[in-house]
Short mmCIF file of C-alpha atoms in Angstrom, two decimals:
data_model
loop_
_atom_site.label_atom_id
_atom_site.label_comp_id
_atom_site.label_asym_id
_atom_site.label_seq_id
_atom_site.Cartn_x
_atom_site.Cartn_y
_atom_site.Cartn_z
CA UNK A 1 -29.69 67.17 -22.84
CA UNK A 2 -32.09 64.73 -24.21
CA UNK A 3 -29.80 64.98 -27.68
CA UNK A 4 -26.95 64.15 -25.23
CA UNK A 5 -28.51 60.64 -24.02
CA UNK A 6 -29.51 59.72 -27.36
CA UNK A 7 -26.15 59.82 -28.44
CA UNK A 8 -24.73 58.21 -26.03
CA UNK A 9 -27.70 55.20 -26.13
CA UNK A 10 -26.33 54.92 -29.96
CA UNK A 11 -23.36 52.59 -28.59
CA UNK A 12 -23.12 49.61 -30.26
CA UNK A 13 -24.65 47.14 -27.29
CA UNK A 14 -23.61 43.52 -27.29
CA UNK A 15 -26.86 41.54 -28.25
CA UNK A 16 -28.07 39.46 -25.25
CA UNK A 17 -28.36 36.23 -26.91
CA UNK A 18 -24.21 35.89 -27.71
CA UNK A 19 -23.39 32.63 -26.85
CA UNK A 20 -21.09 32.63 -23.60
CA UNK A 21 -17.42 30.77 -23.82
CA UNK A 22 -17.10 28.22 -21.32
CA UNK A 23 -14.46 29.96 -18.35
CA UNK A 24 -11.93 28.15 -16.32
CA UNK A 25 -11.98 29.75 -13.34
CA UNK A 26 -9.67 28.88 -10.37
CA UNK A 27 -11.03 28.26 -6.89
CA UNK A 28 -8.94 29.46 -3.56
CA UNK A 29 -8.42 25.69 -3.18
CA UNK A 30 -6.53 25.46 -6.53
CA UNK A 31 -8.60 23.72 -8.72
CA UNK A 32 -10.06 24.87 -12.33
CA UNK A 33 -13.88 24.01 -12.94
CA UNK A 34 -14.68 24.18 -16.84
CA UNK A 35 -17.88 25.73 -17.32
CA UNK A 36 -18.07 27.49 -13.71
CA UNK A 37 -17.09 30.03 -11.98
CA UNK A 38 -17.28 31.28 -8.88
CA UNK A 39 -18.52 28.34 -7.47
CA UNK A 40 -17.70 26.00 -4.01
CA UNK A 41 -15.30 23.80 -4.39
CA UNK A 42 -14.64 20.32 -1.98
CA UNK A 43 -12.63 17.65 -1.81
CA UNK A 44 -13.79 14.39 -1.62
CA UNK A 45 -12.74 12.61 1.97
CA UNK A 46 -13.77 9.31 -0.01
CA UNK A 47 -10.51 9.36 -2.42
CA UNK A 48 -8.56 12.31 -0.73
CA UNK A 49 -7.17 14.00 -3.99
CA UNK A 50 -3.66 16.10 -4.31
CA UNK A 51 -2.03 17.91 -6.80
CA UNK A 52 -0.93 15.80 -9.28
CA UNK A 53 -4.18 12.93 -9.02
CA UNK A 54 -6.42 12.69 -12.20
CA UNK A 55 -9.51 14.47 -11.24
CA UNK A 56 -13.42 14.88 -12.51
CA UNK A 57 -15.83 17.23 -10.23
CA UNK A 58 -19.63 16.19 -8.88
CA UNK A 59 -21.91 18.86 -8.89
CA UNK A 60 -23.49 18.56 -5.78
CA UNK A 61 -27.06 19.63 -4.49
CA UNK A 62 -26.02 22.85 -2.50
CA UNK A 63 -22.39 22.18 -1.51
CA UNK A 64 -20.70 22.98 -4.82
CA UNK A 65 -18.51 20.90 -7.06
CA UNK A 66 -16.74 17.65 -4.89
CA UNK A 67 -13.40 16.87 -6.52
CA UNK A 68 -13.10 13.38 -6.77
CA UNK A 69 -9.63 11.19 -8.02
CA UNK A 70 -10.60 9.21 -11.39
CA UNK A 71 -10.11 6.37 -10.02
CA UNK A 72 -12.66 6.62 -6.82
CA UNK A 73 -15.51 4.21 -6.56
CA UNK A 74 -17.59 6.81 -6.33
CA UNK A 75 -16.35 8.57 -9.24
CA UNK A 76 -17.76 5.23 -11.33
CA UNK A 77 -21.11 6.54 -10.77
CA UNK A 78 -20.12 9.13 -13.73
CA UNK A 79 -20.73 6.17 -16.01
CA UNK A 80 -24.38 6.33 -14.66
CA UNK A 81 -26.37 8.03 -17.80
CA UNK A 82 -29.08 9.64 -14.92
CA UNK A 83 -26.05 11.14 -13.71
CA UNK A 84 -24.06 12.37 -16.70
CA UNK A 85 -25.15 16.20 -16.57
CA UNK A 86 -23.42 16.52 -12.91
CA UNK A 87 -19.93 15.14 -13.51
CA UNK A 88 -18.11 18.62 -14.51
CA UNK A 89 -14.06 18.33 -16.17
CA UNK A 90 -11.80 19.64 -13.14
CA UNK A 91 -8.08 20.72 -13.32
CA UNK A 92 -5.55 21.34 -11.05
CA UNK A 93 -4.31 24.84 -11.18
CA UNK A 94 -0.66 26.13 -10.67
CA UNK A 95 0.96 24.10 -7.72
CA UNK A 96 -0.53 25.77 -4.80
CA UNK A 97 1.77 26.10 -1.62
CA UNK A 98 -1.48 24.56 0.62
CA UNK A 99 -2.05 21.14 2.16
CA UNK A 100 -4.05 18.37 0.99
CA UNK A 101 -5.59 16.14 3.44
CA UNK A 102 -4.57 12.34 2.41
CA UNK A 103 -5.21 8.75 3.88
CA UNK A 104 -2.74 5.82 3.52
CA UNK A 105 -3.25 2.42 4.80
CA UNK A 106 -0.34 -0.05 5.68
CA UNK A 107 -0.71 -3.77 5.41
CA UNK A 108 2.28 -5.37 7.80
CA UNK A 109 3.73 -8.25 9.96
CA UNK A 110 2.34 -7.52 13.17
CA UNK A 111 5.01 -6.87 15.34
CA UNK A 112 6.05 -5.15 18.07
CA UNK A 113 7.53 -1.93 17.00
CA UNK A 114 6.04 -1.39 13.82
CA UNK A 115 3.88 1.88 14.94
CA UNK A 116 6.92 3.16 15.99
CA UNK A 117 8.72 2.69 12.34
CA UNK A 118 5.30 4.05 11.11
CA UNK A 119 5.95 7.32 13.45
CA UNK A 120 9.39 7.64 13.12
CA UNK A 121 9.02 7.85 9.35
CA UNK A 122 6.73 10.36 9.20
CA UNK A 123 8.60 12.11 11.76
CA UNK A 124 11.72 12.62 9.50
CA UNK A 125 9.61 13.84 6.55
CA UNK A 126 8.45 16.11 8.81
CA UNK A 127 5.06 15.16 7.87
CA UNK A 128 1.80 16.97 10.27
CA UNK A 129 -0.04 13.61 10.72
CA UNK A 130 -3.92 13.89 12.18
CA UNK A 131 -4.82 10.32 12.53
CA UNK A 132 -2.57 7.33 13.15
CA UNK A 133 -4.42 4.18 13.71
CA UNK A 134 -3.56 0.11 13.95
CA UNK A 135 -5.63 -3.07 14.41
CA UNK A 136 -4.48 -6.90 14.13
CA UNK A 137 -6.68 -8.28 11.40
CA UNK A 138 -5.48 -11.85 12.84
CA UNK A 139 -3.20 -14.38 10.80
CA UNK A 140 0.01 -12.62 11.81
CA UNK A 141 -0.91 -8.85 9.84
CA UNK A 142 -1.93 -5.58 11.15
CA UNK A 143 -3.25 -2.66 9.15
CA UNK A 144 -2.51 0.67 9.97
CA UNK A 145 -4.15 4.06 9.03
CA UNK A 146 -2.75 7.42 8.72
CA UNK A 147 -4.09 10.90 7.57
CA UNK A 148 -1.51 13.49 7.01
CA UNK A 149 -1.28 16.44 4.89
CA UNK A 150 0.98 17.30 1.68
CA UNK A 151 1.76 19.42 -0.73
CA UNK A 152 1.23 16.84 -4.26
CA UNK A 153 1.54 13.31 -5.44
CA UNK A 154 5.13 13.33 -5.38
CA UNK A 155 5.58 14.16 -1.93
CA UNK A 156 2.83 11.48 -0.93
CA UNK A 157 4.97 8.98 -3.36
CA UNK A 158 7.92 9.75 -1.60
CA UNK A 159 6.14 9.18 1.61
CA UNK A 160 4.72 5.48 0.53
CA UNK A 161 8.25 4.62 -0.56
CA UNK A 162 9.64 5.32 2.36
CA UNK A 163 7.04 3.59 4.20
CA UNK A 164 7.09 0.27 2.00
CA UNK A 165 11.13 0.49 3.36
CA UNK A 166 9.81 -0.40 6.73
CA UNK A 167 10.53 -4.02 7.69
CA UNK A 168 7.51 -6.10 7.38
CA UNK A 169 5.60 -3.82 5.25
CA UNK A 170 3.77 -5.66 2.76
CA UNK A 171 1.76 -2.89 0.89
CA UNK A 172 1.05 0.78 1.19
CA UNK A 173 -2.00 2.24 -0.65
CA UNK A 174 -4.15 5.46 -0.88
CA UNK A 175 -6.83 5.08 1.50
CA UNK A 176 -10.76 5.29 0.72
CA UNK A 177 -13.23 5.67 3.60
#
């Protein structure tokens, strides 16, 4: 027996100090973190990112990696040098059939009506819509806010054209909170 196990111990073993590769691993929520795997993934509610958005990743303290857009505010901070180590490359993965969470906001005429374009709009695109807000902002204009979920970047293009159609409608852009 013991001639047995010293056989078997003569296996070539992989030395413990080979350098890892880097893996891509994808997350349930359809993003690809170099470096990481198996790690928590979030989306920012700051920049509300969706398939097709330039991304970069934050490592956080305890929640994971936040997905940010490039073009976030907050996403600046990566050009922070204290900060450089936590700012991880992120890619989208193969178009996931899931919804992404998005904000627009509507600069308008304030009218009468115009929250019922707004709704009627997103009604046809058969859009599920979780906030829908409006305020005068005085000077004649209103703003309105929506959240509503979609599959990509197209789909949420397709949605702001539409929306710039409405009469009125000055401007129509990705929302930050």
């Amino acid at each position: 027996m013991l001639a047995e196990a010293v056989a078997e111990s003569k296996e070539d073993p992989k030395p413990a100090d080979t350098p890892k590769q880097p893996k891509a691993v994808k997350s349930e929520q359809g993003i690809i973190v170099e470096g990481l795997d198996n790690c928590l993934v979030k989306f920012s509610k700051c920049c509300t990112p969706v398939p097709g958005d330039d991304i970069v990743g934050f490592i956080t303290k305890g929640y994971g990696v936040s997905v940010h857009r490039k073009d976030c505010p907050n996403a600046r901070a990566a050009l922070d040098p204290a900060q450089k180590g936590r700012w991880v490359k992120v890619t989208w993965a193969e178009a996931p059939d899931v919804m992404f969470s998005t904000s627009l906001e509507i600069e308008a005429d304030d009218r009468d009506g115009l929250m019922l374009d707004v709704a009627t709009i997103l009604t046809s695109l058969r859009l599920r819509t979780s906030e829908m807000s409006a305020r005068s902002v005085g000077g004649g204009t209103a703003i309105v806010c929506l959240r509503f979920g979609v599959h990509n970047l197209t789909e949420l293009e397709n949605v702001r054209t539409r929306l710039r159609g409405i009469s009125g409608v000055h401007n129509v852009e990705r929302g930050t909170e």
